[in-house]
Amino acid sequence: MRRLLLLAVLACAAVSVPVGGAAAAGVNLVANPGFEDARHGDHSVVWAWTCESGTNQFGAAQSGSRALTGTPTAGSTGRCAQTIPVQPGGVYTLSAWVRGGYAFLGHDHGVAWTPPSTAWTRLTTGFTATADTVTVYLHGWYAQDAFTADDVVLTGPDSAVRVPAAPDAPTVAESTSRSVKLAWTGVPGATGYRIHRDGVYLRSVTTPSAVVDGLTPGTAYTFHVTAVNTAGESAPGAPVSATTAPPYAEAPPPTRMLVGTPQAYQVFLAWEAVMAATDGYRVYRDGVLIGWSYGPAFTVTGLRHGTLYTFEVTSLNSAGESVRSQPVQVMTWQVP
């Protein structure tokens, strides 16, 4: 039955073939279009997209370091969707790069698709908006091979930009005696966020998380976030309260870093446990913070094959973050 449904869908949809060249000019209205950003640092949750289970940000990318990978099952297509503000009557163009199994790129007014292919294929489809929002989506097909998608672009009239909605209340992801890490759900259409502490503007960020430092040990604070874009600033989001930990001796850095057998797209790291690291560890790749681990091990994913990386780890407790460990260098396995 589903095979007959697939044939019917394919008969009604336009087929896209592999092409080259850049995406259409103009402002991209899609949030997290290259699937580089993760919600709360968890790359199994695709920020700004609503996805069925079986999708993540671990795929080998067409550009950047991550892509969307969807694994259809007998009961799902691995669908990811995003609702975007648009201008009624405006003409829009939607495109994305895909490969792997059957891949579909669609919106409220139509769909483009491609049959299975190991090569990157650019799907393109256009429409005239009939409402003030449009839902765009990507998916594969029931019980077929996994697909990978990257670099989704929606271009159209700039007047489609509207003041974003207020963010939900942030959650306290981590806290020490002098810092609090906040994370919140990204707002479609937002280009940045403004963090407020005790009702006073503190600073701006471009991703839905931030570490607020310079705090006083054992002190209660209230935080809220607003979303911004070229149209203006949202109403204040709901607040969250957080109390910093009391003063505590800073933990020493981890030692005896070990590296598992490098693979093409991931590396396993381990180190000697630090007894004073009551809040876990932070992992850095080439000087950039990429993750947190409660225990003395971490698997780094989303890497490029045949590439040299440098890793460092720090210890965390209520006093703050230790200095970084001695760096280790790892060359990922080269895919033939």
mmCIF file of C-alpha atoms in Angstrom:
data_model
loop_
_atom_site.group_PDB
_atom_site.id
_atom_site.type_symbol
_atom_site.label_atom_id
_atom_site.label_comp_id
_atom_site.label_asym_id
_atom_site.label_seq_id
_atom_site.Cartn_x
_atom_site.Cartn_y
_atom_site.Cartn_z
ATOM 1 C CA MET A 1 0.000 0.000 0.000
ATOM 2 C CA ARG A 2 2.779 2.446 0.935
ATOM 3 C CA ARG A 3 4.638 1.614 -2.285
ATOM 4 C CA LEU A 4 1.507 2.527 -4.262
ATOM 5 C CA LEU A 5 1.245 5.753 -2.241
ATOM 6 C CA LEU A 6 4.903 6.506 -2.982
ATOM 7 C CA LEU A 7 4.302 6.039 -6.704
ATOM 8 C CA ALA A 8 1.295 8.372 -6.516
ATOM 9 C CA VAL A 9 3.328 11.033 -4.699
ATOM 10 C CA LEU A 10 6.180 10.746 -7.178
ATOM 11 C CA ALA A 11 3.798 11.037 -10.093
ATOM 12 C CA CYS A 12 2.479 14.362 -8.742
ATOM 13 C CA ALA A 13 5.819 15.865 -7.654
ATOM 14 C CA ALA A 14 8.541 17.513 -9.674
ATOM 15 C CA VAL A 15 11.850 15.628 -9.900
ATOM 16 C CA SER A 16 15.048 17.564 -9.218
ATOM 17 C CA VAL A 17 18.345 16.505 -10.768
ATOM 18 C CA PRO A 18 21.902 17.168 -9.566
ATOM 19 C CA VAL A 19 22.993 20.714 -10.321
ATOM 20 C CA GLY A 20 25.828 23.014 -9.331
ATOM 21 C CA GLY A 21 26.058 26.631 -8.315
ATOM 22 C CA ALA A 22 25.103 28.718 -5.313
ATOM 23 C CA ALA A 23 21.684 29.145 -3.749
ATOM 24 C CA ALA A 24 19.389 31.910 -4.897
ATOM 25 C CA ALA A 25 20.369 35.393 -3.767
ATOM 26 C CA GLY A 26 18.553 37.073 -0.901
ATOM 27 C CA VAL A 27 18.056 36.735 2.837
ATOM 28 C CA ASN A 28 17.574 33.141 3.976
ATOM 29 C CA LEU A 29 14.416 32.955 6.124
ATOM 30 C CA VAL A 30 15.143 29.456 7.484
ATOM 31 C CA ALA A 31 16.401 29.156 11.067
ATOM 32 C CA ASN A 32 19.313 26.724 11.511
ATOM 33 C CA PRO A 33 19.416 26.102 7.732
ATOM 34 C CA GLY A 34 22.650 24.101 7.797
ATOM 35 C CA PHE A 35 21.759 22.090 10.942
ATOM 36 C CA GLU A 36 24.904 23.403 12.649
ATOM 37 C CA ASP A 37 23.129 24.504 15.856
ATOM 38 C CA ALA A 38 21.846 22.081 18.480
ATOM 39 C CA ARG A 39 19.233 22.557 21.163
ATOM 40 C CA HIS A 40 20.847 22.706 24.613
ATOM 41 C CA GLY A 41 24.022 21.184 23.152
ATOM 42 C CA ASP A 42 22.261 17.887 22.310
ATOM 43 C CA HIS A 43 22.877 17.103 18.634
ATOM 44 C CA SER A 44 20.126 14.463 18.615
ATOM 45 C CA VAL A 45 17.645 17.367 18.977
ATOM 46 C CA VAL A 46 17.573 19.533 15.848
ATOM 47 C CA TRP A 47 17.164 23.157 16.949
ATOM 48 C CA ALA A 48 14.399 25.205 15.230
ATOM 49 C CA TRP A 49 12.999 22.100 13.463
ATOM 50 C CA THR A 50 10.244 19.765 14.645
ATOM 51 C CA CYS A 51 11.385 16.251 13.816
ATOM 52 C CA GLU A 52 10.157 12.695 14.082
ATOM 53 C CA SER A 53 12.339 10.313 16.064
ATOM 54 C CA GLY A 54 15.249 8.931 14.091
ATOM 55 C CA THR A 55 16.647 12.296 12.971
ATOM 56 C CA ASN A 56 19.850 13.923 14.199
ATOM 57 C CA GLN A 57 22.658 16.297 13.204
ATOM 58 C CA PHE A 58 25.425 13.750 12.750
ATOM 59 C CA GLY A 59 25.378 13.395 8.947
ATOM 60 C CA ALA A 60 28.390 14.173 6.757
ATOM 61 C CA ALA A 61 27.773 17.744 5.587
ATOM 62 C CA GLN A 62 27.495 19.279 2.123
ATOM 63 C CA SER A 63 28.982 22.379 3.764
ATOM 64 C CA GLY A 64 29.874 23.223 7.351
ATOM 65 C CA SER A 65 30.377 20.471 9.925
ATOM 66 C CA ARG A 66 26.910 18.904 10.308
ATOM 67 C CA ALA A 67 23.888 17.896 8.271
ATOM 68 C CA LEU A 68 20.469 16.393 8.973
ATOM 69 C CA THR A 69 20.202 12.606 8.800
ATOM 70 C CA GLY A 70 16.758 11.002 8.815
ATOM 71 C CA THR A 71 16.144 7.256 9.094
ATOM 72 C CA PRO A 72 12.641 6.264 7.943
ATOM 73 C CA THR A 73 10.930 3.270 9.506
ATOM 74 C CA ALA A 74 7.899 1.196 8.569
ATOM 75 C CA GLY A 75 5.759 3.784 10.376
ATOM 76 C CA SER A 76 7.526 7.098 9.738
ATOM 77 C CA THR A 77 9.369 9.032 7.036
ATOM 78 C CA GLY A 78 11.947 10.794 9.245
ATOM 79 C CA ARG A 79 10.177 14.125 8.699
ATOM 80 C CA CYS A 80 11.577 17.458 9.941
ATOM 81 C CA ALA A 81 9.502 20.644 9.551
ATOM 82 C CA GLN A 82 9.734 24.353 10.354
ATOM 83 C CA THR A 83 7.023 27.040 10.215
ATOM 84 C CA ILE A 84 8.297 30.379 8.879
ATOM 85 C CA PRO A 85 6.663 33.843 8.677
ATOM 86 C CA VAL A 86 6.079 34.978 5.070
ATOM 87 C CA GLN A 87 4.289 37.784 3.239
ATOM 88 C CA PRO A 88 0.928 36.792 1.661
ATOM 89 C CA GLY A 89 1.215 37.201 -2.104
ATOM 90 C CA GLY A 90 5.024 37.085 -1.967
ATOM 91 C CA VAL A 91 6.922 34.812 -4.357
ATOM 92 C CA TYR A 92 9.382 32.461 -2.629
ATOM 93 C CA THR A 93 11.999 29.910 -3.648
ATOM 94 C CA LEU A 94 12.862 26.911 -1.467
ATOM 95 C CA SER A 95 15.930 24.722 -2.006
ATOM 96 C CA ALA A 96 18.037 22.126 -0.164
ATOM 97 C CA TRP A 97 20.874 19.712 -0.854
ATOM 98 C CA VAL A 98 20.084 16.014 -0.291
ATOM 99 C CA ARG A 99 21.543 12.564 -0.863
ATOM 100 C CA GLY A 100 21.044 8.961 0.232
ATOM 101 C CA GLY A 101 17.593 7.369 0.021
ATOM 102 C CA TYR A 102 14.412 8.909 -1.386
ATOM 103 C CA ALA A 103 14.381 12.567 -0.278
ATOM 104 C CA PHE A 104 11.501 15.035 -0.360
ATOM 105 C CA LEU A 105 11.588 18.826 0.067
ATOM 106 C CA GLY A 106 8.169 20.412 0.435
ATOM 107 C CA HIS A 107 6.014 23.260 1.673
ATOM 108 C CA ASP A 108 2.320 24.006 2.078
ATOM 109 C CA HIS A 109 1.923 24.394 -1.685
ATOM 110 C CA GLY A 110 3.984 21.574 -3.222
ATOM 111 C CA VAL A 111 6.939 19.204 -3.050
ATOM 112 C CA ALA A 112 10.110 18.302 -4.944
ATOM 113 C CA TRP A 113 11.873 14.945 -4.633
ATOM 114 C CA THR A 114 14.775 12.876 -5.837
ATOM 115 C CA PRO A 115 15.311 9.108 -6.086
ATOM 116 C CA PRO A 116 18.147 7.469 -4.111
ATOM 117 C CA SER A 117 21.600 8.776 -4.970
ATOM 118 C CA THR A 118 25.061 8.803 -3.399
ATOM 119 C CA ALA A 119 25.733 12.233 -4.932
ATOM 120 C CA TRP A 120 24.518 15.518 -3.472
ATOM 121 C CA THR A 121 21.436 16.735 -5.344
ATOM 122 C CA ARG A 122 19.894 20.182 -5.049
ATOM 123 C CA LEU A 123 16.105 20.168 -4.813
ATOM 124 C CA THR A 124 14.333 23.414 -5.694
ATOM 125 C CA THR A 125 10.661 24.403 -5.596
ATOM 126 C CA GLY A 126 8.817 27.723 -5.598
ATOM 127 C CA PHE A 127 5.465 29.082 -4.471
ATOM 128 C CA THR A 128 3.368 32.159 -3.924
ATOM 129 C CA ALA A 129 2.427 32.571 -0.260
ATOM 130 C CA THR A 130 -1.305 32.543 0.535
ATOM 131 C CA ALA A 131 -0.963 33.038 4.329
ATOM 132 C CA ASP A 132 1.385 34.795 6.730
ATOM 133 C CA THR A 133 3.276 31.570 7.529
ATOM 134 C CA VAL A 134 4.447 28.563 5.538
ATOM 135 C CA THR A 135 5.587 25.159 6.779
ATOM 136 C CA VAL A 136 8.621 23.738 4.987
ATOM 137 C CA TYR A 137 9.726 20.148 5.504
ATOM 138 C CA LEU A 138 12.164 17.399 4.571
ATOM 139 C CA HIS A 139 11.569 13.671 4.748
ATOM 140 C CA GLY A 140 12.404 10.288 3.259
ATOM 141 C CA TRP A 141 10.023 7.428 2.607
ATOM 142 C CA TYR A 142 8.641 4.572 4.686
ATOM 143 C CA ALA A 143 11.094 1.683 5.222
ATOM 144 C CA GLN A 144 13.546 3.113 2.670
ATOM 145 C CA ASP A 145 17.206 4.028 3.179
ATOM 146 C CA ALA A 146 18.254 6.965 5.362
ATOM 147 C CA PHE A 147 18.595 10.356 3.701
ATOM 148 C CA THR A 148 20.868 13.301 4.452
ATOM 149 C CA ALA A 149 19.938 16.980 3.936
ATOM 150 C CA ASP A 150 21.857 20.228 4.291
ATOM 151 C CA ASP A 151 21.807 23.952 3.458
ATOM 152 C CA VAL A 152 18.047 24.627 3.312
ATOM 153 C CA VAL A 153 17.343 28.054 1.773
ATOM 154 C CA LEU A 154 14.037 29.971 1.600
ATOM 155 C CA THR A 155 14.231 33.370 -0.092
ATOM 156 C CA GLY A 156 11.503 35.893 -0.732
ATOM 157 C CA PRO A 157 10.367 39.429 0.117
ATOM 158 C CA ASP A 158 12.240 41.036 3.007
ATOM 159 C CA SER A 159 8.903 42.344 4.285
ATOM 160 C CA ALA A 160 8.239 38.813 5.541
ATOM 161 C CA VAL A 161 10.445 39.570 8.554
ATOM 162 C CA ARG A 162 8.320 40.212 11.655
ATOM 163 C CA VAL A 163 9.122 40.806 15.300
ATOM 164 C CA PRO A 164 9.756 37.317 16.742
ATOM 165 C CA ALA A 165 7.699 35.705 19.472
ATOM 166 C CA ALA A 166 8.903 35.792 23.068
ATOM 167 C CA PRO A 167 11.124 32.822 24.018
ATOM 168 C CA ASP A 168 10.056 30.285 26.611
ATOM 169 C CA ALA A 169 11.600 30.498 30.056
ATOM 170 C CA PRO A 170 15.250 29.416 29.918
ATOM 171 C CA THR A 171 16.432 26.377 31.813
ATOM 172 C CA VAL A 172 19.528 26.300 34.000
ATOM 173 C CA ALA A 173 21.755 23.771 32.251
ATOM 174 C CA GLU A 174 24.776 24.202 34.548
ATOM 175 C CA SER A 175 25.751 26.408 37.463
ATOM 176 C CA THR A 176 28.889 27.049 39.492
ATOM 177 C CA SER A 177 29.702 29.495 42.247
ATOM 178 C CA ARG A 178 30.365 32.238 39.682
ATOM 179 C CA SER A 179 28.457 31.269 36.533
ATOM 180 C CA VAL A 180 25.125 29.984 35.251
ATOM 181 C CA LYS A 181 24.572 28.338 31.871
ATOM 182 C CA LEU A 182 21.145 29.134 30.398
ATOM 183 C CA ALA A 183 19.480 27.364 27.477
ATOM 184 C CA TRP A 184 16.125 27.933 25.801
ATOM 185 C CA THR A 185 14.131 26.847 22.769
ATOM 186 C CA GLY A 186 15.030 28.827 19.655
ATOM 187 C CA VAL A 187 12.418 31.140 18.151
ATOM 188 C CA PRO A 188 11.795 30.875 14.363
ATOM 189 C CA GLY A 189 12.703 34.128 12.625
ATOM 190 C CA ALA A 190 14.995 35.322 15.425
ATOM 191 C CA THR A 191 18.523 36.352 14.499
ATOM 192 C CA GLY A 192 19.671 36.786 18.086
ATOM 193 C CA TYR A 193 18.695 36.963 21.731
ATOM 194 C CA ARG A 194 19.151 39.489 24.562
ATOM 195 C CA ILE A 195 19.843 38.164 28.065
ATOM 196 C CA HIS A 196 18.543 40.113 31.069
ATOM 197 C CA ARG A 197 19.670 39.592 34.677
ATOM 198 C CA ASP A 198 17.385 40.889 37.457
ATOM 199 C CA GLY A 199 15.519 42.965 34.853
ATOM 200 C CA VAL A 200 18.648 44.641 33.441
ATOM 201 C CA TYR A 201 19.984 43.961 29.925
ATOM 202 C CA LEU A 202 23.241 42.010 30.161
ATOM 203 C CA ARG A 203 24.389 41.035 26.646
ATOM 204 C CA SER A 204 23.342 39.612 23.265
ATOM 205 C CA VAL A 205 23.970 36.167 21.765
ATOM 206 C CA THR A 206 23.159 34.549 18.428
ATOM 207 C CA THR A 207 22.413 31.010 19.674
ATOM 208 C CA PRO A 208 19.757 29.791 22.181
ATOM 209 C CA SER A 209 22.196 29.258 25.046
ATOM 210 C CA ALA A 210 24.769 31.281 26.972
ATOM 211 C CA VAL A 211 27.020 31.138 30.013
ATOM 212 C CA VAL A 212 26.499 34.124 32.318
ATOM 213 C CA ASP A 213 29.650 34.549 34.399
ATOM 214 C CA GLY A 214 31.057 37.104 36.814
ATOM 215 C CA LEU A 215 28.414 36.202 39.413
ATOM 216 C CA THR A 216 28.698 36.161 43.215
ATOM 217 C CA PRO A 217 28.855 32.772 44.996
ATOM 218 C CA GLY A 218 25.747 31.758 46.960
ATOM 219 C CA THR A 219 23.544 34.445 45.365
ATOM 220 C CA ALA A 220 20.045 34.209 43.818
ATOM 221 C CA TYR A 221 19.473 35.746 40.373
ATOM 222 C CA THR A 222 16.516 36.028 37.985
ATOM 223 C CA PHE A 223 17.051 35.775 34.218
ATOM 224 C CA HIS A 224 14.802 36.292 31.194
ATOM 225 C CA VAL A 225 15.465 36.377 27.437
ATOM 226 C CA THR A 226 14.058 38.356 24.500
ATOM 227 C CA ALA A 227 14.325 37.455 20.800
ATOM 228 C CA VAL A 228 15.397 39.983 18.157
ATOM 229 C CA ASN A 229 15.635 40.368 14.389
ATOM 230 C CA THR A 230 15.686 43.271 11.928
ATOM 231 C CA ALA A 231 12.025 44.012 12.714
ATOM 232 C CA GLY A 232 12.640 44.563 16.438
ATOM 233 C CA GLU A 233 12.664 42.907 19.851
ATOM 234 C CA SER A 234 10.092 40.483 21.259
ATOM 235 C CA ALA A 235 8.207 40.824 24.500
ATOM 236 C CA PRO A 236 10.127 39.519 27.547
ATOM 237 C CA GLY A 237 10.172 35.749 27.888
ATOM 238 C CA ALA A 238 9.179 34.047 31.126
ATOM 239 C CA PRO A 239 11.831 34.348 33.868
ATOM 240 C CA VAL A 240 13.836 31.660 35.590
ATOM 241 C CA SER A 241 15.586 31.876 38.973
ATOM 242 C CA ALA A 242 19.010 30.419 39.731
ATOM 243 C CA THR A 243 21.239 30.454 42.795
ATOM 244 C CA THR A 244 24.978 30.145 42.414
ATOM 245 C CA ALA A 245 26.807 27.548 44.475
ATOM 246 C CA PRO A 246 28.749 28.530 47.585
ATOM 247 C CA PRO A 247 32.505 29.073 47.329
ATOM 248 C CA TYR A 248 34.496 25.907 46.736
ATOM 249 C CA ALA A 249 38.085 25.038 45.889
ATOM 250 C CA GLU A 250 38.653 24.924 42.145
ATOM 251 C CA ALA A 251 39.241 21.460 40.680
ATOM 252 C CA PRO A 252 42.563 20.604 39.004
ATOM 253 C CA PRO A 253 42.633 19.922 35.250
ATOM 254 C CA PRO A 254 42.193 16.336 33.978
ATOM 255 C CA THR A 255 45.323 14.302 33.253
ATOM 256 C CA ARG A 256 46.313 11.155 31.349
ATOM 257 C CA MET A 257 44.201 11.842 28.286
ATOM 258 C CA LEU A 258 43.565 8.702 26.219
ATOM 259 C CA VAL A 259 42.261 8.490 22.655
ATOM 260 C CA GLY A 260 40.368 5.548 21.232
ATOM 261 C CA THR A 261 40.998 4.256 17.731
ATOM 262 C CA PRO A 262 40.123 7.234 15.490
ATOM 263 C CA GLN A 263 37.216 6.743 13.123
ATOM 264 C CA ALA A 264 36.249 8.732 10.037
ATOM 265 C CA TYR A 265 33.692 11.026 11.705
ATOM 266 C CA GLN A 266 34.135 10.606 15.456
ATOM 267 C CA VAL A 267 36.763 10.233 18.189
ATOM 268 C CA PHE A 268 36.456 8.703 21.675
ATOM 269 C CA LEU A 269 38.272 10.550 24.482
ATOM 270 C CA ALA A 270 38.896 9.408 28.059
ATOM 271 C CA TRP A 271 40.921 10.754 30.973
ATOM 272 C CA GLU A 272 41.692 10.085 34.627
ATOM 273 C CA ALA A 273 38.753 11.063 36.823
ATOM 274 C CA VAL A 274 39.151 14.202 38.965
ATOM 275 C CA MET A 275 37.586 13.657 42.388
ATOM 276 C CA ALA A 276 36.903 17.389 42.863
ATOM 277 C CA ALA A 277 35.090 17.670 39.518
ATOM 278 C CA THR A 278 31.629 17.543 41.092
ATOM 279 C CA ASP A 279 29.989 19.217 38.085
ATOM 280 C CA GLY A 280 31.707 17.176 35.382
ATOM 281 C CA TYR A 281 33.958 18.229 32.542
ATOM 282 C CA ARG A 282 34.023 20.480 29.489
ATOM 283 C CA VAL A 283 35.520 19.327 26.189
ATOM 284 C CA TYR A 284 37.200 21.681 23.720
ATOM 285 C CA ARG A 285 38.031 21.027 20.060
ATOM 286 C CA ASP A 286 40.605 23.334 18.461
ATOM 287 C CA GLY A 287 40.040 25.797 21.313
ATOM 288 C CA VAL A 288 36.225 25.860 21.004
ATOM 289 C CA LEU A 289 33.848 24.414 23.629
ATOM 290 C CA ILE A 290 31.918 21.531 22.036
ATOM 291 C CA GLY A 291 30.363 19.592 24.899
ATOM 292 C CA TRP A 292 30.022 18.584 28.544
ATOM 293 C CA SER A 293 30.365 15.210 30.231
ATOM 294 C CA TYR A 294 29.484 14.140 33.758
ATOM 295 C CA GLY A 295 32.014 11.288 33.632
ATOM 296 C CA PRO A 296 35.645 11.087 32.437
ATOM 297 C CA ALA A 297 34.878 10.152 28.829
ATOM 298 C CA PHE A 298 33.333 11.798 25.762
ATOM 299 C CA THR A 299 32.643 10.811 22.150
ATOM 300 C CA VAL A 300 33.221 13.674 19.719
ATOM 301 C CA THR A 301 30.996 13.345 16.652
ATOM 302 C CA GLY A 302 30.354 15.349 13.489
ATOM 303 C CA LEU A 303 34.032 15.408 12.485
ATOM 304 C CA ARG A 304 35.547 15.459 8.989
ATOM 305 C CA HIS A 305 37.465 12.437 7.784
ATOM 306 C CA GLY A 306 41.212 12.749 7.259
ATOM 307 C CA THR A 307 41.442 15.864 9.459
ATOM 308 C CA LEU A 308 43.786 16.738 12.334
ATOM 309 C CA TYR A 309 42.053 17.964 15.515
ATOM 310 C CA THR A 310 43.325 19.172 18.899
ATOM 311 C CA PHE A 311 41.332 18.329 22.065
ATOM 312 C CA GLU A 312 41.498 19.686 25.629
ATOM 313 C CA VAL A 313 39.368 19.028 28.728
ATOM 314 C CA THR A 314 38.636 21.056 31.884
ATOM 315 C CA SER A 315 37.146 20.104 35.272
ATOM 316 C CA LEU A 316 34.093 21.833 36.745
ATOM 317 C CA ASN A 317 32.832 22.386 40.271
ATOM 318 C CA SER A 318 31.051 25.127 42.172
ATOM 319 C CA ALA A 319 34.230 27.224 42.208
ATOM 320 C CA GLY A 320 34.299 27.354 38.441
ATOM 321 C CA GLU A 321 36.320 25.827 35.631
ATOM 322 C CA SER A 322 39.886 24.545 35.888
ATOM 323 C CA VAL A 323 42.664 25.395 33.491
ATOM 324 C CA ARG A 324 42.701 23.186 30.401
ATOM 325 C CA SER A 325 44.412 19.811 30.256
ATOM 326 C CA GLN A 326 47.447 19.127 28.132
ATOM 327 C CA PRO A 327 46.217 19.030 24.513
ATOM 328 C CA VAL A 328 46.083 15.833 22.483
ATOM 329 C CA GLN A 329 46.035 15.725 18.691
ATOM 330 C CA VAL A 330 44.055 13.198 16.696
ATOM 331 C CA MET A 331 43.875 12.538 12.945
ATOM 332 C CA THR A 332 40.527 11.072 11.879
ATOM 333 C CA TRP A 333 40.553 8.105 9.567
ATOM 334 C CA GLN A 334 40.701 9.001 5.866
ATOM 335 C CA VAL A 335 37.750 7.636 3.869
ATOM 336 C CA PRO A 336 39.121 6.108 0.638
#
